PDB file of C-alpha atoms in Angstrom:
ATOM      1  CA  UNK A   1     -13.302  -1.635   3.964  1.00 66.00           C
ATOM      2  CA  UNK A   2     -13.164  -1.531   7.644  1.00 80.00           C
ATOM      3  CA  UNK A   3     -16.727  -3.238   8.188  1.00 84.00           C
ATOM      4  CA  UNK A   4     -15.779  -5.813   5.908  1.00 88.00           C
ATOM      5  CA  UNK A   5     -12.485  -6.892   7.925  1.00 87.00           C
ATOM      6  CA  UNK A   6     -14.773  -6.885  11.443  1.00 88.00           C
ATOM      7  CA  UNK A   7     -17.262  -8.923  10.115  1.00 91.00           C
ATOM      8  CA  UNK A   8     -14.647 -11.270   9.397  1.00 90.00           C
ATOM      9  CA  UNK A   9     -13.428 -10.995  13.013  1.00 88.00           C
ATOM     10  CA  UNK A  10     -11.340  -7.938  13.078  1.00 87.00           C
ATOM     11  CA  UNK A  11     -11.223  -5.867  16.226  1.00 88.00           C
ATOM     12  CA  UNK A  12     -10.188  -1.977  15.806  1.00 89.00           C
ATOM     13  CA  UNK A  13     -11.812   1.495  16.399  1.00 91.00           C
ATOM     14  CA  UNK A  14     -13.795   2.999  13.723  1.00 89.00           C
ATOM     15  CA  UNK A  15     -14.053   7.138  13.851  1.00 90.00           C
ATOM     16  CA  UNK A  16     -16.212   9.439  12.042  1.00 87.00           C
ATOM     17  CA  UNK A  17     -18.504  12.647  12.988  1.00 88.00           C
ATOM     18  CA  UNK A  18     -21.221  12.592   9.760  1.00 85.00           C
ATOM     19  CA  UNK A  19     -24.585  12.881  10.850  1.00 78.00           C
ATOM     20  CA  UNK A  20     -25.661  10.351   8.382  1.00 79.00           C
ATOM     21  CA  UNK A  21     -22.757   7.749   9.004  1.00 80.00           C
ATOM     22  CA  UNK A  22     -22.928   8.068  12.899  1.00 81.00           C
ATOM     23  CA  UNK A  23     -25.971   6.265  13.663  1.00 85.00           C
ATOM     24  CA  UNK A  24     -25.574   3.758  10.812  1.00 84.00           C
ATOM     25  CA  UNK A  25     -22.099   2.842  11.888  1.00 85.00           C
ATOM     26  CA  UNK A  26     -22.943   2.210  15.325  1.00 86.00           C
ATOM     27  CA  UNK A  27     -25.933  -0.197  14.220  1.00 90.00           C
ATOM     28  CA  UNK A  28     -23.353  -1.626  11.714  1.00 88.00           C
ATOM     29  CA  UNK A  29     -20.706  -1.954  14.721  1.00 87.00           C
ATOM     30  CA  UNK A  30     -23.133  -3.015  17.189  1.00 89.00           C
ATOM     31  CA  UNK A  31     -22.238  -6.907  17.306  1.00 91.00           C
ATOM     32  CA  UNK A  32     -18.638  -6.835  16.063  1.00 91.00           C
ATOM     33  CA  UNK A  33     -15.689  -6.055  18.067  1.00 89.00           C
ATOM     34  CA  UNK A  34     -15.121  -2.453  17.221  1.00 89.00           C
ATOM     35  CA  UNK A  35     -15.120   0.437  19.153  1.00 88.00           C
ATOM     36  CA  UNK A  36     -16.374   3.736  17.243  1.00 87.00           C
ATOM     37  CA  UNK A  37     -15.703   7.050  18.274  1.00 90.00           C
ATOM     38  CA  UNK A  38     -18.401   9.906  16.895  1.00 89.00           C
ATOM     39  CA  UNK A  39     -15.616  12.850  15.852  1.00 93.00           C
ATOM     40  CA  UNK A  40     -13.613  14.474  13.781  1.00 92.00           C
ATOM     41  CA  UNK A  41      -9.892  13.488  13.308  1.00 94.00           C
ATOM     42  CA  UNK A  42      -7.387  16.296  12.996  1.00 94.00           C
ATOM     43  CA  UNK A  43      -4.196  17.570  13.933  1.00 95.00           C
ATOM     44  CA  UNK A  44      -5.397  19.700  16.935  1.00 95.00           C
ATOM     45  CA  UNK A  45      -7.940  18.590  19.600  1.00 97.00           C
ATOM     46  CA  UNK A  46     -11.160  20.597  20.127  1.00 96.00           C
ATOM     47  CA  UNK A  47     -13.702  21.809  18.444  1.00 97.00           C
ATOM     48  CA  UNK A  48     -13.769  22.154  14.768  1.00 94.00           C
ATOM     49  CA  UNK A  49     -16.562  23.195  12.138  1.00 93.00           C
ATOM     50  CA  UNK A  50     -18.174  19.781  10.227  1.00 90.00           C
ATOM     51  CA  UNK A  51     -19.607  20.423   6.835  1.00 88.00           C
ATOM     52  CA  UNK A  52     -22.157  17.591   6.553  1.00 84.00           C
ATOM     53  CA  UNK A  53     -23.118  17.463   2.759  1.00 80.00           C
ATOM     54  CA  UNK A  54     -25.663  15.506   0.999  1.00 77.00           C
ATOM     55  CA  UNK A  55     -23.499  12.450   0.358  1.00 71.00           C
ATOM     56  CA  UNK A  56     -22.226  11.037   3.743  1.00 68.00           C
ATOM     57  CA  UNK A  57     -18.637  10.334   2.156  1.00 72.00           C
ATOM     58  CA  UNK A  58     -17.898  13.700   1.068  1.00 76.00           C
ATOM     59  CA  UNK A  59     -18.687  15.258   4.333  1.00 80.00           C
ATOM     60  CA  UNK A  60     -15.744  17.287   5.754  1.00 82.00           C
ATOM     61  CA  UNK A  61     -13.713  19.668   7.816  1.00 78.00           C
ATOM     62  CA  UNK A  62     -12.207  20.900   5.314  1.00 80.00           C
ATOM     63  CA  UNK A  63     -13.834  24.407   4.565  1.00 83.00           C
ATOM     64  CA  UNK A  64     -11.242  24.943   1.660  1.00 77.00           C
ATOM     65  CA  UNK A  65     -11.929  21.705  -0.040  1.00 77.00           C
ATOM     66  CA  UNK A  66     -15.800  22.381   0.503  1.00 75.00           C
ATOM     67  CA  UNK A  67     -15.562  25.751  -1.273  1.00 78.00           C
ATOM     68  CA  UNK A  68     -13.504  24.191  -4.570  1.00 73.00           C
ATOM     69  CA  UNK A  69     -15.686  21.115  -4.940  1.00 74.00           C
ATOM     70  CA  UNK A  70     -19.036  22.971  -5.043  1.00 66.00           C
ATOM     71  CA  UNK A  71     -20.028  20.437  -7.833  1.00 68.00           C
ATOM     72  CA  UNK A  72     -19.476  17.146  -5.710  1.00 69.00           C
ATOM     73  CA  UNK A  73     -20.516  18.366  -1.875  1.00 71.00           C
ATOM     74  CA  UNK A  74     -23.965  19.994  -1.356  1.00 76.00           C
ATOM     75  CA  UNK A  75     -24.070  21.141   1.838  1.00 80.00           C
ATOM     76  CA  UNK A  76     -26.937  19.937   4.112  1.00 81.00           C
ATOM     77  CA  UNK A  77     -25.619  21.760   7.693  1.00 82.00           C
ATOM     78  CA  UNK A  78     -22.740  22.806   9.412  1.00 87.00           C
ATOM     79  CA  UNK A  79     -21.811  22.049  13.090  1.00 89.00           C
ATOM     80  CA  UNK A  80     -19.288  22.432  15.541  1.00 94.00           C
ATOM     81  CA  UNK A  81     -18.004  18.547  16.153  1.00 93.00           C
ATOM     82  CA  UNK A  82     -15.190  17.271  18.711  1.00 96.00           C
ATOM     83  CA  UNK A  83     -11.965  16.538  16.988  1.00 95.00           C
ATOM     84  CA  UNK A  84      -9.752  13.928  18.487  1.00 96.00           C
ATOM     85  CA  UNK A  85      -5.743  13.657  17.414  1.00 96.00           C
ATOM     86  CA  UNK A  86      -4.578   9.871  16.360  1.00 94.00           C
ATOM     87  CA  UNK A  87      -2.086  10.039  19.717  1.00 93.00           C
ATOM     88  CA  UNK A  88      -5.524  10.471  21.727  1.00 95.00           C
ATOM     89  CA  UNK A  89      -7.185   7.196  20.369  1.00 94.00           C
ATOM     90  CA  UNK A  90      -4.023   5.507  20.720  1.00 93.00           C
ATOM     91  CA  UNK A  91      -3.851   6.376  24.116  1.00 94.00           C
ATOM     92  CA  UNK A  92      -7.506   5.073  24.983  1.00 95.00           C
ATOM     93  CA  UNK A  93      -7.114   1.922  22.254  1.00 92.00           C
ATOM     94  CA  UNK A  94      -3.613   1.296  22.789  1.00 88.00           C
ATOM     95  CA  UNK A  95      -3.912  -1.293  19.723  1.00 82.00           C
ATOM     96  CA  UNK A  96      -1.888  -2.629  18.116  1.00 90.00           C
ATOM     97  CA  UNK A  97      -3.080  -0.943  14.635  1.00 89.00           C
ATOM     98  CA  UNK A  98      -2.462  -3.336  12.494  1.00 89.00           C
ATOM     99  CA  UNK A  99      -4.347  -2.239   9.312  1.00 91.00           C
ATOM    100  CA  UNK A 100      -5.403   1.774   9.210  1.00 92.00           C
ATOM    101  CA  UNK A 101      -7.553   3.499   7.128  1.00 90.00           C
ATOM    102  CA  UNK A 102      -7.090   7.144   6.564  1.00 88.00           C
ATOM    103  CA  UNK A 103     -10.228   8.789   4.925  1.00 84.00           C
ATOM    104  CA  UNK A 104     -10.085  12.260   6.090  1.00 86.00           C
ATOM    105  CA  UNK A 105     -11.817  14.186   2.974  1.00 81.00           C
ATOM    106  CA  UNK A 106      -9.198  16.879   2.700  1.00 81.00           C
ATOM    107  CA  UNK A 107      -7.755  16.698   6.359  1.00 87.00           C
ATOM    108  CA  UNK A 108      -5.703  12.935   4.873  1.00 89.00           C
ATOM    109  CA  UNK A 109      -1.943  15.021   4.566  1.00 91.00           C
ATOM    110  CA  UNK A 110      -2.101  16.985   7.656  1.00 92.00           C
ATOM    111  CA  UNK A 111      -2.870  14.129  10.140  1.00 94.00           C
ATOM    112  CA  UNK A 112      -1.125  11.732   8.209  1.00 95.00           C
ATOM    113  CA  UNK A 113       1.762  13.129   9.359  1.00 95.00           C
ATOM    114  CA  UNK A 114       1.337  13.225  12.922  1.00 94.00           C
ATOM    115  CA  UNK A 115       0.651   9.451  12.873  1.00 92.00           C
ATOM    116  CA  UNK A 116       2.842   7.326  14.677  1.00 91.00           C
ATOM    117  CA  UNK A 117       2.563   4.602  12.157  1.00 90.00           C
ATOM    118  CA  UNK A 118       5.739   2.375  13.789  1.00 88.00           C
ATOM    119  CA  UNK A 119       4.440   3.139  17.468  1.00 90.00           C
ATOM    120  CA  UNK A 120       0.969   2.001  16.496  1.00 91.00           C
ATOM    121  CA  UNK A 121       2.206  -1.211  15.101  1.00 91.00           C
ATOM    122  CA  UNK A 122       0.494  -0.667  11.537  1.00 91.00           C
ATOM    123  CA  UNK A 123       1.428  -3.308   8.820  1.00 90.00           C
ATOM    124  CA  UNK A 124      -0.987  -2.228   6.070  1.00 92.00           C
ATOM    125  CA  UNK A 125      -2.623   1.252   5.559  1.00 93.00           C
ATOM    126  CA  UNK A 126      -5.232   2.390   2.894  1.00 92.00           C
ATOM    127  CA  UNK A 127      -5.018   5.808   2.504  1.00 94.00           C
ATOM    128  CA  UNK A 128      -7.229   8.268   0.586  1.00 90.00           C
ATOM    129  CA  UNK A 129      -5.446  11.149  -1.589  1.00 89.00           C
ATOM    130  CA  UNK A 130      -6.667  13.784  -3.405  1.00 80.00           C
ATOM    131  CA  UNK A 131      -6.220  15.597  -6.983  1.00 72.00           C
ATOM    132  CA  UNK A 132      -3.863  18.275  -7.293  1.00 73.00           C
ATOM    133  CA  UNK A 133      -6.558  20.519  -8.586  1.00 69.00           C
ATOM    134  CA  UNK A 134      -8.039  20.571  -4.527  1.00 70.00           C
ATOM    135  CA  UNK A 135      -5.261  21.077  -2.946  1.00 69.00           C
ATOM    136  CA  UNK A 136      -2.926  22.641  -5.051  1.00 71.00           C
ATOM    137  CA  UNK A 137       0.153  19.771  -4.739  1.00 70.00           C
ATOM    138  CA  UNK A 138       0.603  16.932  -5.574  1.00 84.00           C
ATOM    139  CA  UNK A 139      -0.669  14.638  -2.312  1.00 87.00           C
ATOM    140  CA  UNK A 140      -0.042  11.092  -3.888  1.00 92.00           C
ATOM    141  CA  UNK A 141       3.531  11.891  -4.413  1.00 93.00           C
ATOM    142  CA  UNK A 142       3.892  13.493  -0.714  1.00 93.00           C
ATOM    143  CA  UNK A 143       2.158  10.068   0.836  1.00 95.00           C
ATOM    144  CA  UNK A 144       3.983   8.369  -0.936  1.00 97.00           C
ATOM    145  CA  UNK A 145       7.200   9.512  -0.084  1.00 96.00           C
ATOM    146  CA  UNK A 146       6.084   9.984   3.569  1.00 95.00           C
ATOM    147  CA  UNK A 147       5.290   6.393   3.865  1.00 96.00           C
ATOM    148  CA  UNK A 148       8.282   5.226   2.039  1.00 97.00           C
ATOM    149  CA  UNK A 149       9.976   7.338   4.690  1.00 95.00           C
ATOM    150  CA  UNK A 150       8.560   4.843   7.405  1.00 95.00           C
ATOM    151  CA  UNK A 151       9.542   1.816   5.737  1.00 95.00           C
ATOM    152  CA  UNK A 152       5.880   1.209   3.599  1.00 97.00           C
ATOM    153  CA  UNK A 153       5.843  -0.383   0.306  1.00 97.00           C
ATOM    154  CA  UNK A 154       3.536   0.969  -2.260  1.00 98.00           C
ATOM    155  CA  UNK A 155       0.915  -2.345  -3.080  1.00 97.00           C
ATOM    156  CA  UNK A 156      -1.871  -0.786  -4.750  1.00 96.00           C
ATOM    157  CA  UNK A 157      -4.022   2.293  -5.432  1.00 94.00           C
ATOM    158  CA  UNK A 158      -7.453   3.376  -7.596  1.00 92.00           C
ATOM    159  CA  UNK A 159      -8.479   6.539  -8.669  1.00 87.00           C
ATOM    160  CA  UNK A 160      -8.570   8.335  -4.809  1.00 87.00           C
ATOM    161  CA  UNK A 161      -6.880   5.424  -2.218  1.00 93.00           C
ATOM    162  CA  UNK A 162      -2.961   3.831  -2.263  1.00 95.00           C
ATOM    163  CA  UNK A 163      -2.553   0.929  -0.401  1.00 96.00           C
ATOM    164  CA  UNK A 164       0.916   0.647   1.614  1.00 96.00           C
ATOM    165  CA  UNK A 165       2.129  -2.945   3.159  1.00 96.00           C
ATOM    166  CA  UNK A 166       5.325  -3.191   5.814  1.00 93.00           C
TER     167      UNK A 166
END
């Protein structure tokens, strides 16, 4: 989603610590007006395990959600990765933030709710949920109602992302 709105001429700051997504995303980013930061995103800043498995987009942080999706990640290595806070890239980008994306494969809830979403100056945020049956509540209703809570309206969703305008 994000590569798609910088090729259109989007500016913004792309984050992600997969082995596999790294160097493609900094090819991908190479001519566009993005800055991309190679870590994790979590609540606390330092280092933090990274579960890179066999499909780039289920790589994770998450050692809980690793061990009760067995039969979607195969794990290819695990390494410790630098893990940044959303007030830390805000304070190097200072943004506006327009339009976020939060795709945090079991780490979405946590940080979610340390983001500044008013300060930032987001309008429109895509953010990934997951089943009850990972995590053991039910995370669409909680973003949901956390978003509501800071004045988003609920647009849009399929079967893992809900799409909030304000």
């Amino acid at each position: 989603n994000t590569l798609l709105l910088a090729e259109r001429g989007w500016s913004g700051v792309a984050v992600d610590a997969s082995w596999e997504v790294v160097p493609k995303a900094l090819e991908a980013y190479r001519n566009l007006n993005v800055k991309f930061i190679s870590a994790a995103v979590g609540v606390t800043p330092g280092l933090v395990p990274f579960f890179d498995c066999t499909h780039a987009n289920l790589s994770t942080c998450s050692e809980g959600l690793l061990k009760k999706t067995p039969d979607m990640r195969t794990l290819k290595g695990t390494r410790l990765v630098p893990c940044i806070t959303v007030r830390q890239i805000a304070e190097a980008f200072p943004g506006p933030f327009e339009y976020i994306s939060v795709d945090l494969e079991g780490m979405t809830w946590p940080v979610l709710q340390t983001m500044p979403l008013k300060d930032l100056g987001c309008r429109m945020a895509c953010v990934e949920y997951l089943h009850p049956i990972y995590t053991g509540m039910n995370e669409e209703s909680k973003i949901k109602e956390y978003m509501a809570s800071n004045g988003f309206s609920f647009k849009a969703s399929n079967p893992s992302n809900l799409v909030f305008v304000r």
